[in-house]
Coordinates of C-alpha atoms and ligand atoms in Angstrom, one line a residue:
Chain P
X251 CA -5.6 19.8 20.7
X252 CA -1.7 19.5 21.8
X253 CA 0.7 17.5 19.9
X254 CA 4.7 17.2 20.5
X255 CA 6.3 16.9 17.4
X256 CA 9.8 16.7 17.1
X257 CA 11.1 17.8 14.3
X258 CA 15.1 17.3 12.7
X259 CA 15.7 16.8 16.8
X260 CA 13.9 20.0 18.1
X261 CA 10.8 19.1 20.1
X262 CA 8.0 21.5 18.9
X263 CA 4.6 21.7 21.6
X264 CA 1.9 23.3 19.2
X265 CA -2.0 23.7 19.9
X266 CA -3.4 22.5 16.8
X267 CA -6.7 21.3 14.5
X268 CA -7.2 18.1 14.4
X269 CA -7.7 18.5 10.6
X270 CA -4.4 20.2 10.8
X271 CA -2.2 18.1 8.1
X272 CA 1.6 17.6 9.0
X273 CA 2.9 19.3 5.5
X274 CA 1.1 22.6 6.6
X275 CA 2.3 22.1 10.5
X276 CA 5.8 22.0 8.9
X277 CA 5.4 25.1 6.5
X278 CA 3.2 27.1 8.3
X279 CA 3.4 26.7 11.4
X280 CA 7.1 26.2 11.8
X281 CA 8.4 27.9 9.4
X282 CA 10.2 25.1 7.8
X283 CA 9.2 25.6 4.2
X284 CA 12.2 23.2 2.5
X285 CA 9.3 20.9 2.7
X286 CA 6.7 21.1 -0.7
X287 CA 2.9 21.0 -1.0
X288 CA 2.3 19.8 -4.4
X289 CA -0.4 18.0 -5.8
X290 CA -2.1 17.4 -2.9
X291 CA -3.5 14.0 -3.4
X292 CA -0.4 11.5 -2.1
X293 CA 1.0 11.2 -5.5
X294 CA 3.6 14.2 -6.4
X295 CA 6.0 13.4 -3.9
X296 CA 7.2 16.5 -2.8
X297 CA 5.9 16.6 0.1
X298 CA 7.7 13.6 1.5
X299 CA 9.3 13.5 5.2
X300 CA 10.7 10.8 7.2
X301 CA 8.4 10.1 10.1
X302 CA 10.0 7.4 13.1
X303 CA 12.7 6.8 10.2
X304 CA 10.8 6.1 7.1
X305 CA 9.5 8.5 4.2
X306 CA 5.8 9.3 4.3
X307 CA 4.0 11.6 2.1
X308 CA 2.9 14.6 4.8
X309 CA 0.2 16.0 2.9
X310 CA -1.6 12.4 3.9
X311 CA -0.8 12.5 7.1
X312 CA -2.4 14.6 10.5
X313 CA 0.0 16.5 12.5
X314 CA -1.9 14.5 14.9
X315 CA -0.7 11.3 13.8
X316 CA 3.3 12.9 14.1
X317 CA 2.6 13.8 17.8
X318 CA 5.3 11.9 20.0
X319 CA 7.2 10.4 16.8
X320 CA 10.1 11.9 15.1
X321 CA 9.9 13.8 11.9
X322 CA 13.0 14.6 9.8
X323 CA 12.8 17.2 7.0
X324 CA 15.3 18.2 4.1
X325 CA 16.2 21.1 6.4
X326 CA 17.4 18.1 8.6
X327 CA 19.9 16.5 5.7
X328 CA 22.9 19.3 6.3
X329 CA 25.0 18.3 9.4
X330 CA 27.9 19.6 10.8
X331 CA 30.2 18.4 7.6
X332 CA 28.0 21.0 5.7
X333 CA 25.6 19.6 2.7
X334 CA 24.6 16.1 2.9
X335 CA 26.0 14.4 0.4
X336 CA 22.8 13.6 -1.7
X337 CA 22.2 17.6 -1.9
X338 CA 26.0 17.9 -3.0
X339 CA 25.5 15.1 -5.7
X340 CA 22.8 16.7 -6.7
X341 CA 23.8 20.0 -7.3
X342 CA 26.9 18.6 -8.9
X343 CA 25.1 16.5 -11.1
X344 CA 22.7 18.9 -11.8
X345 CA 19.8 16.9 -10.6
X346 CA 17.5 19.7 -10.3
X347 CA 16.3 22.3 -12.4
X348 CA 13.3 24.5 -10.8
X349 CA 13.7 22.4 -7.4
X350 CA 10.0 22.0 -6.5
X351 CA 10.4 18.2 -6.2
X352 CA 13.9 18.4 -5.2
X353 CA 13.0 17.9 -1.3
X354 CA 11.1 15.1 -1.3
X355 CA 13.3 13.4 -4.0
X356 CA 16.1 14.1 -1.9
X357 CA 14.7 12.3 1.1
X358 CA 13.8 9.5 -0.5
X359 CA 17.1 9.4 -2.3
X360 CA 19.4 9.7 1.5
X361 CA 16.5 6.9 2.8
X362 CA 16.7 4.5 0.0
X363 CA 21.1 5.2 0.2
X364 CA 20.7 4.5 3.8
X365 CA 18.7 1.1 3.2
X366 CA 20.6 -0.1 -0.4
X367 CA 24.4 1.9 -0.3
X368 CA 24.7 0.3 -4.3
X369 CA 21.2 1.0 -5.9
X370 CA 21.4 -0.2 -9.4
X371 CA 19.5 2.3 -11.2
X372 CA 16.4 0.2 -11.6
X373 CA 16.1 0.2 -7.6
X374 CA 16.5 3.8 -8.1
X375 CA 14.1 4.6 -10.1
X376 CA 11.5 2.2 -8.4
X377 CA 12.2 4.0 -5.0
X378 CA 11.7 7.4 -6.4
X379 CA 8.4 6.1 -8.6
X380 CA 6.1 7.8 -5.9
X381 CA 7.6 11.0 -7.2
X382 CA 6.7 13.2 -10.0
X383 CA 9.7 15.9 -11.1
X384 CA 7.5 17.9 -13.4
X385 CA 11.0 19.6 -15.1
X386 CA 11.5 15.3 -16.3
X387 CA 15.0 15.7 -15.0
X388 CA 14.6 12.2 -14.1
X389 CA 17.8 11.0 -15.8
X390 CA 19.7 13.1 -13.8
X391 CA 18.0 12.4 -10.5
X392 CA 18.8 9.2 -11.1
X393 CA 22.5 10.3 -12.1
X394 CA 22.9 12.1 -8.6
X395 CA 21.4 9.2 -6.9
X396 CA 24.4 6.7 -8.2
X397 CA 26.7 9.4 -7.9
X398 CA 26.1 10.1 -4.0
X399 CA 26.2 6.2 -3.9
X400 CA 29.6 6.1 -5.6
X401 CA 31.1 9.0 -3.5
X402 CA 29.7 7.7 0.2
X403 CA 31.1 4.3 -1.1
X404 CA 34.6 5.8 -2.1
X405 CA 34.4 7.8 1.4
X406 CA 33.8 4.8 3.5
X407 CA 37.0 3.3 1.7
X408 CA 38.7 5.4 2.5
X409 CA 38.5 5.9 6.2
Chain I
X74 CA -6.2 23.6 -0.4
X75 CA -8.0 20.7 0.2
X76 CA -8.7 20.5 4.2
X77 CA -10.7 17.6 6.2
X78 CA -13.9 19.0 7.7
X79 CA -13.9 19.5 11.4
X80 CA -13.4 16.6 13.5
X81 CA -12.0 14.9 16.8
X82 CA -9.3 12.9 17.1
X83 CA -8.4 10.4 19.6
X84 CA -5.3 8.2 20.0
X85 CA -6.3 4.3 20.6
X86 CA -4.0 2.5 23.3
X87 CA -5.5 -1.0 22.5
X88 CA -8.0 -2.6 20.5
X89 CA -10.6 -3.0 23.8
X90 CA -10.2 1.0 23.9
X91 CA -10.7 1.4 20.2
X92 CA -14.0 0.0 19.9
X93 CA -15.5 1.4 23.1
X94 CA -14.8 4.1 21.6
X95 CA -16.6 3.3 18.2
X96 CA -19.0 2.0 20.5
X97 CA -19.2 5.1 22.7
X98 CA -19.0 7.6 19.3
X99 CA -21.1 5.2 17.3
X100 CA -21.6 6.1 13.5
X101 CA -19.8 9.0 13.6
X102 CA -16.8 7.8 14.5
X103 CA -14.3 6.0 11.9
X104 CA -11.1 4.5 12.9
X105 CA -7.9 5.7 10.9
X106 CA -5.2 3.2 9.8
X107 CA -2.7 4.7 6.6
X108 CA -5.0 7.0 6.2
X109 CA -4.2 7.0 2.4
X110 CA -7.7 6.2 1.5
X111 CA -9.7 7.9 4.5
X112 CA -7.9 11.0 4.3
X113 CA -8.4 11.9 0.7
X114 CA -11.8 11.4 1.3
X115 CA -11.9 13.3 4.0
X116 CA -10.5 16.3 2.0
X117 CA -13.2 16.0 -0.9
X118 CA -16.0 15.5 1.9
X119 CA -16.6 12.0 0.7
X120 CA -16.2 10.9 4.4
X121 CA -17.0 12.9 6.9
X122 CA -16.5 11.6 10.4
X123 CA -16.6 13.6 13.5
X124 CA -14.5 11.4 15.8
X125 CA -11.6 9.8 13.9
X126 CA -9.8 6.9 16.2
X127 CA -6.0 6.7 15.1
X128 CA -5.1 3.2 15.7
X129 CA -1.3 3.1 14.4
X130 CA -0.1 2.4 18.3
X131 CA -1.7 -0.7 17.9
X132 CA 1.1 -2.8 17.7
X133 CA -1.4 -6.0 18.9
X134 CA -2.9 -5.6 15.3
X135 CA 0.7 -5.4 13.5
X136 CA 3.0 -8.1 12.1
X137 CA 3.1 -11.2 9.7
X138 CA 3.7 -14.7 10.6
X139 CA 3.3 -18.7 10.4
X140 CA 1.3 -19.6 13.1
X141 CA -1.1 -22.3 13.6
X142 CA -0.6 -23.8 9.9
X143 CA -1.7 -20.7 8.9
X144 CA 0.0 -17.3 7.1
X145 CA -1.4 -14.3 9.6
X146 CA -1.1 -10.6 8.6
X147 CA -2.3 -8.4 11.1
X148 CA -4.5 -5.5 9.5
X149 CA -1.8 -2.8 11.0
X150 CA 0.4 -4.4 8.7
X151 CA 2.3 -2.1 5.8
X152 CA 2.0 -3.0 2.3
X153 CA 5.8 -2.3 2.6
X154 CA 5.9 -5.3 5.1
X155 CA 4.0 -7.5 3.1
X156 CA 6.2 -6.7 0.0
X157 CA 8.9 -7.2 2.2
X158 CA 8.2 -10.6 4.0
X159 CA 9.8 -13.3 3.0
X160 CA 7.6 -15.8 4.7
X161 CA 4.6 -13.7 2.4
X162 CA 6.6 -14.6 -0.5
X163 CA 7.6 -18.4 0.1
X164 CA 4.4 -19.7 0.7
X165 CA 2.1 -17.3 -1.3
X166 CA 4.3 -15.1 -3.9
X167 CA 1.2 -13.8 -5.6
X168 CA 1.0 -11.1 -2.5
X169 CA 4.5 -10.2 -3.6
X170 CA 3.4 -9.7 -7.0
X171 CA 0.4 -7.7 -5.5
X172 CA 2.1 -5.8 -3.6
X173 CA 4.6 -4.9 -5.7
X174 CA 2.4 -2.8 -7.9
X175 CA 0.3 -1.3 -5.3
X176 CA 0.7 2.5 -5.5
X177 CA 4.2 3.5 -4.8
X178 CA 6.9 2.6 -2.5
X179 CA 5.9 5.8 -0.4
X180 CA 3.0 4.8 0.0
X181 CA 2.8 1.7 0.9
X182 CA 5.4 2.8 3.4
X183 CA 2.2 3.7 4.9
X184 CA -1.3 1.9 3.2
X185 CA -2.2 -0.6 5.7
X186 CA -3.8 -4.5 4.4
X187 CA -6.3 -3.9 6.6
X188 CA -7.0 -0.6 5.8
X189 CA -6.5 -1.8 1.9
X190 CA -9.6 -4.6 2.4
X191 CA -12.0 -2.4 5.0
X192 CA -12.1 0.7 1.9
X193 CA -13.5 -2.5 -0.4
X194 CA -12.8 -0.3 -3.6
X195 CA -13.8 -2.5 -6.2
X196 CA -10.1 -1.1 -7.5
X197 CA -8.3 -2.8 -4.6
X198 CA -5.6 -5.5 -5.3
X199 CA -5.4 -7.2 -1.9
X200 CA -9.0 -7.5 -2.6
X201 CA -9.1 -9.7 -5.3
X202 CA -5.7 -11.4 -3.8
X203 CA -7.5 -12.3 -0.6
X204 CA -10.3 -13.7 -2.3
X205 CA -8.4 -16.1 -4.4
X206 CA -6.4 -17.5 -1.5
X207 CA -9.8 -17.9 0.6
X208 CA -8.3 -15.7 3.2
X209 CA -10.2 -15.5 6.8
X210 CA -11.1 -12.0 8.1
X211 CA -10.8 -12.7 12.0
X212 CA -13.0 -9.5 13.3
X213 CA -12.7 -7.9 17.1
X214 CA -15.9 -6.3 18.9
X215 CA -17.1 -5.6 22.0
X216 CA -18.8 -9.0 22.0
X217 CA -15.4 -11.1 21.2
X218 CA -14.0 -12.1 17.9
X219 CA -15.3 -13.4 14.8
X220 CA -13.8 -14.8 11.9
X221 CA -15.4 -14.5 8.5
X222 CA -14.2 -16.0 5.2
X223 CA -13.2 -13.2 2.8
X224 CA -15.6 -14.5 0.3
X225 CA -18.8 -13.2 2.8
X226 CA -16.7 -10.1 3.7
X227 CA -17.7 -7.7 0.8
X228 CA -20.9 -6.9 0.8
X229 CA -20.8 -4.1 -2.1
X230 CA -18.4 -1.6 -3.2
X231 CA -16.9 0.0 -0.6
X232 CA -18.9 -2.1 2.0
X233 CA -17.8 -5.1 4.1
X234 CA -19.6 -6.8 7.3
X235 CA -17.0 -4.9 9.1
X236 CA -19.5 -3.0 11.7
X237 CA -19.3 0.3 13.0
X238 CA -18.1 -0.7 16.4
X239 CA -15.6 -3.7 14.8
X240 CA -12.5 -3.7 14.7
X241 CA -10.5 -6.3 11.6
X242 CA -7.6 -7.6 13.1
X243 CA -5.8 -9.8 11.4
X244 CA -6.4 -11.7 7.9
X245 CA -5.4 -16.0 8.0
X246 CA -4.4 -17.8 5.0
X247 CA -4.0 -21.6 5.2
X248 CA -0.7 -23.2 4.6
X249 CA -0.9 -25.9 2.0
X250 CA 1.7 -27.3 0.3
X251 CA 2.0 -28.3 -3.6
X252 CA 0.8 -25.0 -4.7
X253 CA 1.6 -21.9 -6.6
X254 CA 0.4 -18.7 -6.9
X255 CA 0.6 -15.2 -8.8
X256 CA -1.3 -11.9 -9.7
X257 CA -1.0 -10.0 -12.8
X258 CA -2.6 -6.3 -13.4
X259 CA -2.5 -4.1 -16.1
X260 CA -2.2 -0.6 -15.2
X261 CA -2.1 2.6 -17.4
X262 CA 1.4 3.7 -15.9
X263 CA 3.2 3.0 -12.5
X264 CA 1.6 2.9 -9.4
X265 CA -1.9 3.4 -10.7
X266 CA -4.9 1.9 -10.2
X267 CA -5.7 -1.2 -12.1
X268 CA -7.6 -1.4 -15.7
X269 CA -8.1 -5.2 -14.7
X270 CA -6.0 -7.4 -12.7
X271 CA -6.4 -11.3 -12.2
X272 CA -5.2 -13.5 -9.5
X273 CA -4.5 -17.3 -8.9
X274 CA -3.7 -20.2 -6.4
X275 CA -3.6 -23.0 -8.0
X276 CA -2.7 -26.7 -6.9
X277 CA -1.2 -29.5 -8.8
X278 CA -1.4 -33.0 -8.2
X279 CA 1.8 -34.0 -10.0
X280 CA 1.5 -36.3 -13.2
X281 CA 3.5 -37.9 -15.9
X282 CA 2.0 -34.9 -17.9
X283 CA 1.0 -31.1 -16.4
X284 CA -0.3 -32.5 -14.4
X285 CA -4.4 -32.7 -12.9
X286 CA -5.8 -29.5 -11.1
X287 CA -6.9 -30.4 -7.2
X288 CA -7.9 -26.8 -6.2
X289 CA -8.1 -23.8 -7.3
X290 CA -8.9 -20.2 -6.3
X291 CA -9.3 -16.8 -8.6
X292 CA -9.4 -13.4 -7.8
X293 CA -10.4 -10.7 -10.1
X294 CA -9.8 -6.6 -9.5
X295 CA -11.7 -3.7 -10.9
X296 CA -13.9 -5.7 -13.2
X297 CA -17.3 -5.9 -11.4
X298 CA -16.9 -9.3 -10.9
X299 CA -18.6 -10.8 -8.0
X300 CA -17.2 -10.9 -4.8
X301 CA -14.1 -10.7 -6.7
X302 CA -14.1 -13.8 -8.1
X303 CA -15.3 -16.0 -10.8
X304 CA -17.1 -19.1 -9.1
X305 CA -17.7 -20.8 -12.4
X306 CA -14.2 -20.3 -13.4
X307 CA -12.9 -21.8 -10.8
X308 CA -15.2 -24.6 -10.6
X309 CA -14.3 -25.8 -14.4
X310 CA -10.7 -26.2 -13.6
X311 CA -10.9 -28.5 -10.7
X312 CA -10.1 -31.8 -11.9
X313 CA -8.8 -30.8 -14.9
X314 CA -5.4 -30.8 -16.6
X315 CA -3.7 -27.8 -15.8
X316 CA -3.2 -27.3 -19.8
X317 CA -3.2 -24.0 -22.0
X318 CA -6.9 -25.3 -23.5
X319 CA -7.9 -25.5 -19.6
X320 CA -6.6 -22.0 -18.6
X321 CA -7.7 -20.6 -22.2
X322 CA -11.3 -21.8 -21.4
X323 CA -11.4 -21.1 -18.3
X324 CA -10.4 -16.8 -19.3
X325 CA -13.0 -17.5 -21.2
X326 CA -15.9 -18.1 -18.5
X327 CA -14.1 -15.4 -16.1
X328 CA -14.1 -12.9 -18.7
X329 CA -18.8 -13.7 -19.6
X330 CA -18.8 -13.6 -16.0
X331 CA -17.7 -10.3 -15.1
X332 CA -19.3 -6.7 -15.3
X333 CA -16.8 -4.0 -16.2
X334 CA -17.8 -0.6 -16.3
X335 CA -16.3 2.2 -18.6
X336 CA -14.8 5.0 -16.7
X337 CA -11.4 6.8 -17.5
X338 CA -9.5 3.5 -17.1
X339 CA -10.8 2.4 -20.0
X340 CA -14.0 0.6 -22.1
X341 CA -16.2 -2.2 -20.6
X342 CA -15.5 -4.7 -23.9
X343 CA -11.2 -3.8 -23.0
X344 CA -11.9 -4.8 -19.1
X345 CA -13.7 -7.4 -20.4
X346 CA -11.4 -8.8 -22.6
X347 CA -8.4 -8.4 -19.9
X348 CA -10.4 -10.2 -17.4
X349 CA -9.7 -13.3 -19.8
X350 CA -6.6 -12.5 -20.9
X351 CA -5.3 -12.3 -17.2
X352 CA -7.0 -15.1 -16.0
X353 CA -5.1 -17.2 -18.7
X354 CA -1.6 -15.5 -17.7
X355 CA -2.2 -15.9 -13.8
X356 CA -2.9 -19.2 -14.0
X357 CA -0.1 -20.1 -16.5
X358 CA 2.2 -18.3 -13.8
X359 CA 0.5 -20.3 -11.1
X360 CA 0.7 -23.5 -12.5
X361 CA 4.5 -23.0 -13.5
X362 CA 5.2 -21.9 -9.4
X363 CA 3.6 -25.0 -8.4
X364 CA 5.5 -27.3 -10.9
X365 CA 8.6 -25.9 -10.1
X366 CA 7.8 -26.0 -6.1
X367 CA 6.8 -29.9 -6.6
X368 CA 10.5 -30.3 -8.1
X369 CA 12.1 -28.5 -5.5
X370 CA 10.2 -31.4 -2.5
Ligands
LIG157 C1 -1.5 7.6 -4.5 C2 -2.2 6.3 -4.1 C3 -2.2 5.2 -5.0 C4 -2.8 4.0 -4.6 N1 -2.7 2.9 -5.5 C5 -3.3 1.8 -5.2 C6 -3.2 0.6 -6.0 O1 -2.6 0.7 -7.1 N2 -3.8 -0.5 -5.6 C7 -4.5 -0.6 -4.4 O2 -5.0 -1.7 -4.1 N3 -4.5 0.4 -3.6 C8 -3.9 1.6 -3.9 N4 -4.0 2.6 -3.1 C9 -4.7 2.5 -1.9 C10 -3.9 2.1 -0.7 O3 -3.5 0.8 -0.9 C11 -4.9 2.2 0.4 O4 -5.3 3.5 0.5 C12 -4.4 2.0 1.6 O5 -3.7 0.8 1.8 C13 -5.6 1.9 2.6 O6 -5.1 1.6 3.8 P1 -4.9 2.6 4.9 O7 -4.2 2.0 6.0 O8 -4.4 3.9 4.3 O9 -6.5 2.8 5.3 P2 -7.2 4.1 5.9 O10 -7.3 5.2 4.8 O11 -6.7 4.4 7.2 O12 -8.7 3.4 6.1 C14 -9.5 3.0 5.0 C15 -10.8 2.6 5.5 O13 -10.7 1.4 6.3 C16 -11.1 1.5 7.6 N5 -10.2 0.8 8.4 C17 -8.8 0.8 8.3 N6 -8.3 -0.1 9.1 C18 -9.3 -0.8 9.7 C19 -9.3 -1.8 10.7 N7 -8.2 -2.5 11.2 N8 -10.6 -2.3 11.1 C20 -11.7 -1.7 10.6 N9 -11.7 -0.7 9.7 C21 -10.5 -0.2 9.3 C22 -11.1 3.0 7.9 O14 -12.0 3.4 8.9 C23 -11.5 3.6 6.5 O15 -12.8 3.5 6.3 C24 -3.4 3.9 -3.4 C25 -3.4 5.0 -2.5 C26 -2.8 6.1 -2.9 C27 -2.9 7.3 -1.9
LIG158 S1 1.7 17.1 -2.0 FE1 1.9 15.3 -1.0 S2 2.2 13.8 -2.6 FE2 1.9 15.7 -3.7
LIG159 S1 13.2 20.0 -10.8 FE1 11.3 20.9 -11.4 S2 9.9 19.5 -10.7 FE2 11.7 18.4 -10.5

């Protein structure tokens, strides 16, 4: 079948299975591989994406189901001012260590900054609970999390 | 990699079109809501439908409001929503506390209640939530709509008297005041399925003392009770005191009534035992909504 996916504001027309799921339309057949395929079974995490604005966990979804809605991927964090500033407070805070769940954790972490700009770090750590960072770096996920909160907060101060 | 089987795929553009197509496509068609449930079954060939009817356009079936006296949640509802209503919350805060430790925030950024009630998994919170608040399953086919009360809608795990060209639409909960409500599950880490969980609506007719129990409904998850409730539970506490002996006696009566099964959750005689236990704390929490609601009026 044909779906139109558009994906970080490119429109994609693919032929595709309907069993086709949208973690694997993203990776395989576009290339766009920031997004993991972890546990398969909707409860790692790392395979969330933000589909029509709110995170969904891809490897439970059809490609099908994307066509004609909007997906947004890590790839689509960096804008024209460079990193986004949840992948900068992460790498400063060193909120990663072998990355795996780093993209899905990171798109949680810009939606949840987007919905709650001052997450205590209980709101944190509920938002990211669908998530599993198999490194336990959690105290430092949690760490950049507050930190991009505290920076975009200083920021919008200051303008 | 875990891949569905091979199947079709059609979007619905309204409810009529869903279920002529169920009706056209018959039992090999399923519709898809979340997909959170259907899809891991699908992958591990558990279900295996040939025509799957994606129904998330549906914006007729989405939504929660008062209407009519009544609390409506259409099935296209998120658990997100639910969480996130505040209407939910005033008048029925047990769906709150439900909701609130179904899976993850993730998804329920996606589950569906209707999808939640349809997959009947004797594991399913909104299950025994539903039950206890006497919700109304209001049912869409080809030959108009039905409504059925929640306690005739299971008919067996993973089974409801939703047929194969039906579509549920919405779920109604009458709005009664002097009440309170809540839902307590034990789970063996966050976002898991339940070991047990136990819910209550409870209502108060206010005394010099706790005051005397007019109504009363219970819910009860993942313990085999039936229709996920405990009848003779909930017909001990009616006219009773709403006391600490009450609720402890009444645990008491959930918990003989039930049939928990061991699995990797835990042993029947634990189940057992929490099916009591959580009766007690629901209705504790209930009872202590409903005071506090009658000082509020
Ligand atoms: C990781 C994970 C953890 C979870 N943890 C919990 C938990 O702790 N507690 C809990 O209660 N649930 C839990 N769930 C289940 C989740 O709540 C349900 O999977 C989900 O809400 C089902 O809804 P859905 O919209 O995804 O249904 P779908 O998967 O789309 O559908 C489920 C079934 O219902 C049918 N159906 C759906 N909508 C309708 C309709 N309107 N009319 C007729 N038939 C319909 C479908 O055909 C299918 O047979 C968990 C799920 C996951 C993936
Ligand atoms: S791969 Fe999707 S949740 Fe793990
Ligand atoms: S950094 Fe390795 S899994 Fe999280």
């Amino acid at each position: 079948m044909q779906i139109t996916v558009t994906v970080n504001g490119t429109e994609h027309v693919r032929e595709v299975e309907p069993r086709l799921l949208l973690v694997h339309l993203l990776r395989d057949e576009l290339g766009l591989t920031g997004t993991h395929w972890g546990c398969d079974t909707s409860n790692c995490g790392a395979c969330v994406v933000w589909m029509d604005g709110t995170p969904v966990k891809s490897c439970t979804v059809l490609a099908a189901m994307a066509s004609g809605r909007h997906v947004r991927t890590v790839e689509g964090l960096e804008g024209h001012a460079g990193l986004d500033q949840v992948q900068r407070s992460f790498i400063r805070c060193h909120g990663l260590q072998c990355g795996f769940c780093t993209p899905g954790m990171l798109m949680t972490a810009r939606w949840l900054l987007d919905h709650n700009p001052d997450p205590s770090e209980t709101e944190i750590r509920e938002a990211i609970a669908g998530q599993t960072c198999r490194c336990t770096g959690y105290e430092n996920i949690v760490r950049s999390i507050r930190h991009a909160a505290r920076a975009e907060k200083s920021r919008d101060g200051a303008a | 990699m875990q891949v569905p089987a091979h199947f079709e795929y059609q979007r619905a553009t309204s409810v009529d079109h869903a279920i002529a197509l169920l009706t056209r496509y018959g039992a090999e068609a399923r519709v898809v809501a979340g997909g959170h449930s259907l899809i891991p079954m699908m992958k591990l060939r558990l279900a295996q439908p040939e025509m799957l009817i994606d129904i998330n356009d549906l914006h007729e079936l989405g939504g929660i409001r008062v209407e009519g006296g009544e609390l409506r949640i259409g099935a296209m509802a998120r658990h997100s929503e639910l969480l996130g209503s505040a209407v939910a919350g005033e008048h029925y805060p047990m769906l709150h506390d439900a909701e609130r430790v179904i899976a993850d925030p993730v998804v329920r950024n996606r589950g569906t209640i209707g999808g939640s009630v349809c997959q009947a998994d004797p594991s399913e919170d909104l299950s025994g939530a539903f039950t206890a608040l006497r919700a109304t399953a209001v049912i869409r086919g080809a030959e108009g709509v039905r409504s059925v009360p929640m306690r005739a809608f299971f008919t067996g795990p993973y089974q409801t008297v939703v047929g194969p060209a039906e579509i549920l639409a919405e779920l109604r909960i009458p709005v009664r005041p002097g009440g309170g409500s809540a839902y307590v599950k034990v789970d063996r880490r966050a976002g898991d399925w339940a070991v047990a969980a136990a819910a209550a609506a409870l209502w108060l007719e206010p005394g010099p003392g706790p005051g005397t129990i007019t109504d009363v409904g219970l819910g009860l998850t993942a313990v085999g009770a039936a229709g996920f409730t405990a009848v003779a539970a909930e017909e001990f506490l009616r006219g009773r005191p709403a006391t600490e002996e009450t609720f402890a006696e009444a645990g008491r009566i959930a918990a003989e009534h039930c049939r928990p099964v061991a699995d990797q959750r835990g042993p029947a005689d634990y189940k057992r035992h929490l099916a009591g236990e959580l009766t007690v704390r629901t209705l504790r929490r209930a009872a202590a909504r409903a005071r506090a609601r009658g000082q509020e009026a």
